[in-house]
Structures are given as C-alpha cells and as structure tokens.
Amino acid sequence: MADRNVHNAGYTSSGIKGGSIASSIMSHEAKSSGGGVRSGGPTSTLQQMGAKGSTHSSGFTEKGISSGSQASKMMSQESKSHGGGTPRGGTTSTVQSI
C-alpha cells in the first residue's frame, strides 16, 4: 500500500478530507455501529496511517499482507473474532483494498 493511496483516499495529517472516500467509509462505519467510529476499525486505522504519513511498515502491500507484520496480526485478530474469516468491509479488507 502506498502512502499516496491513503492520502488520495482522504486520510491526511490534518484529518479526514470532506467528500472523500475516507469520509464515505467513516460515515458508513458510524451508521453501522450506531453513530460512532470504533478504535481499531477501518477509519481509525487508516487515519492513523494518514496522519503519520507513512504506511511502509504496516505490512499491507500490493501483493497482499506480509507475514509477521502489523497487518497480519490485525488480520489474525479479526479472523478469530469472526469465527475464522475476515469479513468483507472489515478493517483488514478495507485497509488492504486502499
């Protein structure tokens, strides 16, 4: 995953850009969780990466998720909490798609 993809999606050092993919994801996540955006969810994870300006060490790559990385740990935790699979629209799949 490239820094430019995260920034172009609307996750920036100054916050989520209005009218962006990021704001759409945040809106969808907030509606589906009763009005809030949870810590560790797609919005907070991507915003954290956008604020830092660096995604290189996260483990989300163009070829998939790197073994032993932060991304693989996130995917494993999400899979365990959903009975063995990572759900479509979940944190791992959303971050990997961007």
mmCIF file of C-alpha atoms in Angstrom:
data_model
loop_
_atom_site.group_PDB
_atom_site.id
_atom_site.type_symbol
_atom_site.label_atom_id
_atom_site.label_comp_id
_atom_site.label_asym_id
_atom_site.label_seq_id
_atom_site.Cartn_x
_atom_site.Cartn_y
_atom_site.Cartn_z
ATOM 1 C CA MET A 1 0.000 0.000 0.000
ATOM 2 C CA ALA A 2 1.396 3.337 -0.957
ATOM 3 C CA ASP A 3 1.280 6.476 1.141
ATOM 4 C CA ARG A 4 -0.266 8.274 -1.823
ATOM 5 C CA ASN A 5 -3.211 5.852 -1.872
ATOM 6 C CA VAL A 6 -4.024 6.579 1.753
ATOM 7 C CA HIS A 7 -3.661 10.333 1.213
ATOM 8 C CA ASN A 8 -5.626 10.256 -2.067
ATOM 9 C CA ALA A 9 -8.438 8.388 -0.306
ATOM 10 C CA GLY A 10 -8.717 11.356 2.074
ATOM 11 C CA TYR A 11 -6.754 10.294 5.164
ATOM 12 C CA THR A 12 -4.405 13.218 5.821
ATOM 13 C CA SER A 13 -2.255 14.671 8.584
ATOM 14 C CA SER A 14 -4.944 17.316 9.140
ATOM 15 C CA GLY A 15 -7.817 14.825 9.346
ATOM 16 C CA ILE A 16 -10.322 13.201 7.015
ATOM 17 C CA LYS A 17 -10.989 15.219 3.887
ATOM 18 C CA GLY A 18 -14.655 16.094 3.310
ATOM 19 C CA GLY A 19 -16.295 14.456 0.283
ATOM 20 C CA SER A 20 -13.569 11.814 0.025
ATOM 21 C CA ILE A 21 -13.592 8.021 0.060
ATOM 22 C CA ALA A 22 -12.390 8.357 3.650
ATOM 23 C CA SER A 23 -15.419 10.393 4.660
ATOM 24 C CA SER A 24 -17.701 7.877 2.965
ATOM 25 C CA ILE A 25 -16.066 4.972 4.829
ATOM 26 C CA MET A 26 -16.289 6.901 8.097
ATOM 27 C CA SER A 27 -19.980 7.654 7.516
ATOM 28 C CA HIS A 28 -20.790 4.022 6.688
ATOM 29 C CA GLU A 29 -18.852 2.750 9.693
ATOM 30 C CA ALA A 30 -20.533 5.226 12.047
ATOM 31 C CA LYS A 31 -24.025 4.356 10.782
ATOM 32 C CA SER A 32 -23.421 0.619 11.093
ATOM 33 C CA SER A 33 -22.097 0.934 14.646
ATOM 34 C CA GLY A 34 -24.823 3.183 15.986
ATOM 35 C CA GLY A 35 -23.186 6.559 15.457
ATOM 36 C CA GLY A 36 -19.553 6.166 16.439
ATOM 37 C CA VAL A 37 -16.308 5.097 14.840
ATOM 38 C CA ARG A 38 -14.591 2.423 16.892
ATOM 39 C CA SER A 39 -10.927 2.317 17.767
ATOM 40 C CA GLY A 40 -9.150 -0.252 15.608
ATOM 41 C CA GLY A 41 -11.754 -0.048 12.844
ATOM 42 C CA PRO A 42 -11.090 0.882 9.215
ATOM 43 C CA THR A 43 -11.490 4.627 9.733
ATOM 44 C CA SER A 44 -9.237 4.925 12.775
ATOM 45 C CA THR A 45 -6.609 2.556 11.346
ATOM 46 C CA LEU A 46 -6.364 4.369 8.024
ATOM 47 C CA GLN A 47 -6.485 7.808 9.634
ATOM 48 C CA GLN A 48 -3.638 6.841 11.921
ATOM 49 C CA MET A 49 -1.592 5.835 8.861
ATOM 50 C CA GLY A 50 -2.549 9.030 7.030
ATOM 51 C CA ALA A 51 -1.642 11.227 9.980
ATOM 52 C CA LYS A 52 1.790 9.630 10.258
ATOM 53 C CA GLY A 53 2.354 9.987 6.526
ATOM 54 C CA SER A 54 3.851 6.514 6.349
ATOM 55 C CA THR A 55 2.327 3.135 5.640
ATOM 56 C CA HIS A 56 5.537 1.344 4.668
ATOM 57 C CA SER A 57 5.994 -0.681 7.849
ATOM 58 C CA SER A 58 2.366 -1.748 8.279
ATOM 59 C CA GLY A 59 2.506 -4.884 6.117
ATOM 60 C CA PHE A 60 -0.291 -4.030 3.679
ATOM 61 C CA THR A 61 1.343 -4.418 0.262
ATOM 62 C CA GLU A 62 0.308 -4.576 -3.382
ATOM 63 C CA LYS A 63 0.993 -8.327 -3.307
ATOM 64 C CA GLY A 64 -1.003 -8.957 -0.128
ATOM 65 C CA ILE A 65 -0.366 -8.934 3.586
ATOM 66 C CA SER A 66 3.221 -9.510 4.712
ATOM 67 C CA SER A 67 3.815 -12.394 7.087
ATOM 68 C CA GLY A 68 4.687 -11.352 10.641
ATOM 69 C CA SER A 69 3.618 -7.737 10.104
ATOM 70 C CA GLN A 70 1.189 -5.459 11.943
ATOM 71 C CA ALA A 71 -1.254 -6.184 9.106
ATOM 72 C CA SER A 72 -1.008 -9.956 9.598
ATOM 73 C CA LYS A 73 -1.599 -9.581 13.338
ATOM 74 C CA MET A 74 -4.638 -7.393 12.615
ATOM 75 C CA MET A 75 -5.965 -9.943 10.119
ATOM 76 C CA SER A 76 -5.445 -12.806 12.584
ATOM 77 C CA GLN A 77 -7.268 -10.993 15.404
ATOM 78 C CA GLU A 78 -10.135 -10.043 13.123
ATOM 79 C CA SER A 79 -10.399 -13.569 11.782
ATOM 80 C CA LYS A 80 -10.521 -15.062 15.289
ATOM 81 C CA SER A 81 -13.246 -12.652 16.364
ATOM 82 C CA HIS A 82 -15.359 -13.559 13.312
ATOM 83 C CA GLY A 83 -15.079 -17.334 13.538
ATOM 84 C CA GLY A 84 -12.204 -17.887 11.133
ATOM 85 C CA GLY A 85 -12.660 -15.400 8.302
ATOM 86 C CA THR A 86 -12.084 -11.742 7.671
ATOM 87 C CA PRO A 87 -15.403 -10.086 6.853
ATOM 88 C CA ARG A 88 -15.959 -8.021 3.752
ATOM 89 C CA GLY A 89 -15.986 -4.383 4.818
ATOM 90 C CA GLY A 90 -13.965 -5.165 7.937
ATOM 91 C CA THR A 91 -10.778 -3.413 8.935
ATOM 92 C CA THR A 92 -8.357 -5.762 7.189
ATOM 93 C CA SER A 93 -10.193 -5.919 3.869
ATOM 94 C CA THR A 94 -10.855 -2.169 3.785
ATOM 95 C CA VAL A 95 -7.289 -1.193 4.593
ATOM 96 C CA GLN A 96 -5.876 -3.767 2.152
ATOM 97 C CA SER A 97 -8.128 -2.526 -0.650
ATOM 98 C CA ILE A 98 -6.813 1.027 -0.259
#
